[in-house]
Amino acid sequence: QVQLVESGGGLVQAGGSLRLSCAASGRTLSTYAVGWFRQAPGKEREFVSTISNRGGSTYYADSVKGRFTISRDNAKNTVYLEMNSLKPEDTANYFCAASWMFGRVAASEYFNWGQGTQVTVSS
């Protein structure tokens, strides 16, 4: 089992940047692909990005492509989400989770969800 904890959220103005972290404990994170999802109030959980277990492959939702960058440091058992040019519509609770396979975009393909970190972008 791997336990995931997100951090790095906060309040930022439109156009600003934040870096989220997803830190793992328990089993080594390099076993898994990792995905970031987000959920705004009253909306379904939405895929944001995913990275392969060794970091060689990444994939993004169209809504964040070119603005967000996912990366990982397996030595630190941590996955990051660098978010630039933030927009008010990026406001959501951001979650990370593990998957056995890279490239999955459905939340049902992920497990061991963290508790989330809130990102609020003001206009």
PDB file of C-alpha atoms in Angstrom:
ATOM      1  CA  GLN A   1       0.000   0.000   0.000  1.00  0.00           C
ATOM      2  CA  VAL A   2       1.109   3.527  -0.698  1.00  0.00           C
ATOM      3  CA  GLN A   3      -0.300   6.532   1.127  1.00  0.00           C
ATOM      4  CA  LEU A   4      -0.411   9.852  -0.720  1.00  0.00           C
ATOM      5  CA  VAL A   5      -0.525  13.350   0.768  1.00  0.00           C
ATOM      6  CA  GLU A   6      -1.009  16.482  -1.327  1.00  0.00           C
ATOM      7  CA  SER A   7       0.287  19.923  -0.380  1.00  0.00           C
ATOM      8  CA  GLY A   8       1.068  23.285  -1.913  1.00  0.00           C
ATOM      9  CA  GLY A   9      -2.390  24.640  -2.572  1.00  0.00           C
ATOM     10  CA  GLY A  10      -3.423  28.155  -1.712  1.00  0.00           C
ATOM     11  CA  LEU A  11      -4.922  31.412  -2.910  1.00  0.00           C
ATOM     12  CA  VAL A  12      -3.335  33.038  -5.945  1.00  0.00           C
ATOM     13  CA  GLN A  13      -4.309  35.777  -8.389  1.00  0.00           C
ATOM     14  CA  ALA A  14      -5.120  34.988 -11.985  1.00  0.00           C
ATOM     15  CA  GLY A  15      -1.910  34.657 -13.974  1.00  0.00           C
ATOM     16  CA  GLY A  16      -0.011  33.420 -10.957  1.00  0.00           C
ATOM     17  CA  SER A  17       1.687  30.111 -10.249  1.00  0.00           C
ATOM     18  CA  LEU A  18       1.620  27.319  -7.691  1.00  0.00           C
ATOM     19  CA  ARG A  19       3.472  24.048  -7.313  1.00  0.00           C
ATOM     20  CA  LEU A  20       1.596  21.124  -5.818  1.00  0.00           C
ATOM     21  CA  SER A  21       3.336  18.151  -4.274  1.00  0.00           C
ATOM     22  CA  CYS A  22       2.120  14.584  -3.851  1.00  0.00           C
ATOM     23  CA  ALA A  23       4.277  12.823  -1.273  1.00  0.00           C
ATOM     24  CA  ALA A  24       4.142   9.083  -0.804  1.00  0.00           C
ATOM     25  CA  SER A  25       4.797   6.884   2.173  1.00  0.00           C
ATOM     26  CA  GLY A  26       4.688   3.145   2.486  1.00  0.00           C
ATOM     27  CA  ARG A  27       5.435   1.371  -0.761  1.00  0.00           C
ATOM     28  CA  THR A  28       7.810   3.117  -3.156  1.00  0.00           C
ATOM     29  CA  LEU A  29       6.058   5.474  -5.537  1.00  0.00           C
ATOM     30  CA  SER A  30       8.161   4.358  -8.518  1.00  0.00           C
ATOM     31  CA  THR A  31       5.958   1.279  -8.730  1.00  0.00           C
ATOM     32  CA  TYR A  32       3.031   3.368  -9.954  1.00  0.00           C
ATOM     33  CA  ALA A  33       1.929   5.857 -12.521  1.00  0.00           C
ATOM     34  CA  VAL A  34       0.480   8.882 -10.739  1.00  0.00           C
ATOM     35  CA  GLY A  35      -2.338  11.141 -11.770  1.00  0.00           C
ATOM     36  CA  TRP A  36      -3.624  14.522 -10.707  1.00  0.00           C
ATOM     37  CA  PHE A  37      -7.347  15.226 -10.691  1.00  0.00           C
ATOM     38  CA  ARG A  38      -9.390  18.188  -9.533  1.00  0.00           C
ATOM     39  CA  GLN A  39     -12.915  18.704  -8.303  1.00  0.00           C
ATOM     40  CA  ALA A  40     -14.774  21.986  -8.055  1.00  0.00           C
ATOM     41  CA  PRO A  41     -17.909  22.335  -5.901  1.00  0.00           C
ATOM     42  CA  GLY A  42     -20.903  20.746  -7.572  1.00  0.00           C
ATOM     43  CA  LYS A  43     -18.816  19.217 -10.353  1.00  0.00           C
ATOM     44  CA  GLU A  44     -17.420  15.771 -11.056  1.00  0.00           C
ATOM     45  CA  ARG A  45     -13.806  14.903 -10.436  1.00  0.00           C
ATOM     46  CA  GLU A  46     -11.828  15.884 -13.542  1.00  0.00           C
ATOM     47  CA  PHE A  47      -8.594  14.463 -14.932  1.00  0.00           C
ATOM     48  CA  VAL A  48      -5.708  16.942 -15.049  1.00  0.00           C
ATOM     49  CA  SER A  49      -2.467  15.087 -15.786  1.00  0.00           C
ATOM     50  CA  THR A  50      -0.617  11.823 -15.353  1.00  0.00           C
ATOM     51  CA  ILE A  51       2.978  10.637 -15.388  1.00  0.00           C
ATOM     52  CA  SER A  52       4.476   7.193 -15.953  1.00  0.00           C
ATOM     53  CA  ASN A  53       6.199   5.361 -13.133  1.00  0.00           C
ATOM     54  CA  ARG A  54       9.705   6.462 -14.153  1.00  0.00           C
ATOM     55  CA  GLY A  55       8.651   9.873 -15.455  1.00  0.00           C
ATOM     56  CA  GLY A  56       9.414   9.252 -19.111  1.00  0.00           C
ATOM     57  CA  SER A  57       5.862   9.877 -20.286  1.00  0.00           C
ATOM     58  CA  THR A  58       3.328  12.535 -19.399  1.00  0.00           C
ATOM     59  CA  TYR A  59      -0.189  13.361 -20.519  1.00  0.00           C
ATOM     60  CA  TYR A  60      -2.394  16.404 -19.929  1.00  0.00           C
ATOM     61  CA  ALA A  61      -5.995  17.415 -20.220  1.00  0.00           C
ATOM     62  CA  ASP A  62      -6.516  19.938 -23.005  1.00  0.00           C
ATOM     63  CA  SER A  63      -7.657  22.520 -20.466  1.00  0.00           C
ATOM     64  CA  VAL A  64      -4.222  22.637 -18.803  1.00  0.00           C
ATOM     65  CA  LYS A  65      -1.878  21.736 -21.643  1.00  0.00           C
ATOM     66  CA  GLY A  66       0.894  24.290 -22.012  1.00  0.00           C
ATOM     67  CA  ARG A  67       0.235  25.767 -18.560  1.00  0.00           C
ATOM     68  CA  PHE A  68       0.750  22.829 -16.179  1.00  0.00           C
ATOM     69  CA  THR A  69       3.774  20.528 -15.932  1.00  0.00           C
ATOM     70  CA  ILE A  70       3.828  17.214 -14.095  1.00  0.00           C
ATOM     71  CA  SER A  71       7.107  15.750 -12.890  1.00  0.00           C
ATOM     72  CA  ARG A  72       8.378  13.299 -10.312  1.00  0.00           C
ATOM     73  CA  ASP A  73      11.402  12.656  -8.142  1.00  0.00           C
ATOM     74  CA  ASN A  74      11.339   8.986  -7.245  1.00  0.00           C
ATOM     75  CA  ALA A  75      14.314   9.429  -4.917  1.00  0.00           C
ATOM     76  CA  LYS A  76      12.074  11.727  -2.863  1.00  0.00           C
ATOM     77  CA  ASN A  77       8.961   9.602  -3.457  1.00  0.00           C
ATOM     78  CA  THR A  78       7.169  12.733  -4.683  1.00  0.00           C
ATOM     79  CA  VAL A  79       5.218  13.856  -7.744  1.00  0.00           C
ATOM     80  CA  TYR A  80       4.801  17.529  -8.557  1.00  0.00           C
ATOM     81  CA  LEU A  81       2.328  19.613 -10.510  1.00  0.00           C
ATOM     82  CA  GLU A  82       3.691  22.989 -11.576  1.00  0.00           C
ATOM     83  CA  MET A  83       0.779  25.271 -12.451  1.00  0.00           C
ATOM     84  CA  ASN A  84       1.400  28.501 -14.345  1.00  0.00           C
ATOM     85  CA  SER A  85      -0.866  31.127 -15.897  1.00  0.00           C
ATOM     86  CA  LEU A  86      -3.597  30.124 -13.497  1.00  0.00           C
ATOM     87  CA  LYS A  87      -7.188  31.029 -14.309  1.00  0.00           C
ATOM     88  CA  PRO A  88     -10.240  31.356 -12.059  1.00  0.00           C
ATOM     89  CA  GLU A  89     -11.638  28.206 -13.680  1.00  0.00           C
ATOM     90  CA  ASP A  90      -8.660  26.265 -12.263  1.00  0.00           C
ATOM     91  CA  THR A  91     -10.149  26.758  -8.792  1.00  0.00           C
ATOM     92  CA  ALA A  92     -10.756  23.309  -7.294  1.00  0.00           C
ATOM     93  CA  ASN A  93      -9.599  20.763  -4.776  1.00  0.00           C
ATOM     94  CA  TYR A  94      -6.652  18.931  -6.344  1.00  0.00           C
ATOM     95  CA  PHE A  95      -6.042  15.252  -5.668  1.00  0.00           C
ATOM     96  CA  CYS A  96      -3.304  12.800  -6.560  1.00  0.00           C
ATOM     97  CA  ALA A  97      -3.723   9.054  -6.877  1.00  0.00           C
ATOM     98  CA  ALA A  98      -1.837   5.988  -8.076  1.00  0.00           C
ATOM     99  CA  SER A  99      -2.493   3.728 -11.021  1.00  0.00           C
ATOM    100  CA  TRP A 100      -0.961   0.517 -12.318  1.00  0.00           C
ATOM    101  CA  MET A 101      -1.027   1.827 -15.878  1.00  0.00           C
ATOM    102  CA  PHE A 102       0.104   5.083 -17.459  1.00  0.00           C
ATOM    103  CA  GLY A 103      -2.293   7.062 -19.593  1.00  0.00           C
ATOM    104  CA  ARG A 104      -5.482   6.409 -17.692  1.00  0.00           C
ATOM    105  CA  VAL A 105      -7.865   9.383 -17.459  1.00  0.00           C
ATOM    106  CA  ALA A 106     -10.793   7.830 -15.582  1.00  0.00           C
ATOM    107  CA  ALA A 107     -10.822   8.290 -11.827  1.00  0.00           C
ATOM    108  CA  SER A 108     -11.967   4.674 -11.485  1.00  0.00           C
ATOM    109  CA  GLU A 109      -8.548   3.556 -12.770  1.00  0.00           C
ATOM    110  CA  TYR A 110      -6.811   5.152  -9.774  1.00  0.00           C
ATOM    111  CA  PHE A 111      -6.521   4.217  -6.115  1.00  0.00           C
ATOM    112  CA  ASN A 112      -5.001   5.352  -2.819  1.00  0.00           C
ATOM    113  CA  TRP A 113      -6.312   8.883  -3.212  1.00  0.00           C
ATOM    114  CA  GLY A 114      -4.895  11.643  -1.067  1.00  0.00           C
ATOM    115  CA  GLN A 115      -7.087  14.054   0.883  1.00  0.00           C
ATOM    116  CA  GLY A 116      -6.645  16.889  -1.604  1.00  0.00           C
ATOM    117  CA  THR A 117      -5.259  20.407  -1.505  1.00  0.00           C
ATOM    118  CA  GLN A 118      -7.375  23.451  -2.292  1.00  0.00           C
ATOM    119  CA  VAL A 119      -6.382  25.821  -5.078  1.00  0.00           C
ATOM    120  CA  THR A 120      -8.263  29.094  -5.359  1.00  0.00           C
ATOM    121  CA  VAL A 121      -7.567  31.524  -8.199  1.00  0.00           C
ATOM    122  CA  SER A 122      -8.989  35.004  -7.839  1.00  0.00           C
ATOM    123  CA  SER A 123      -9.812  37.192 -10.840  1.00  0.00           C
TER     124      SER A 123
END
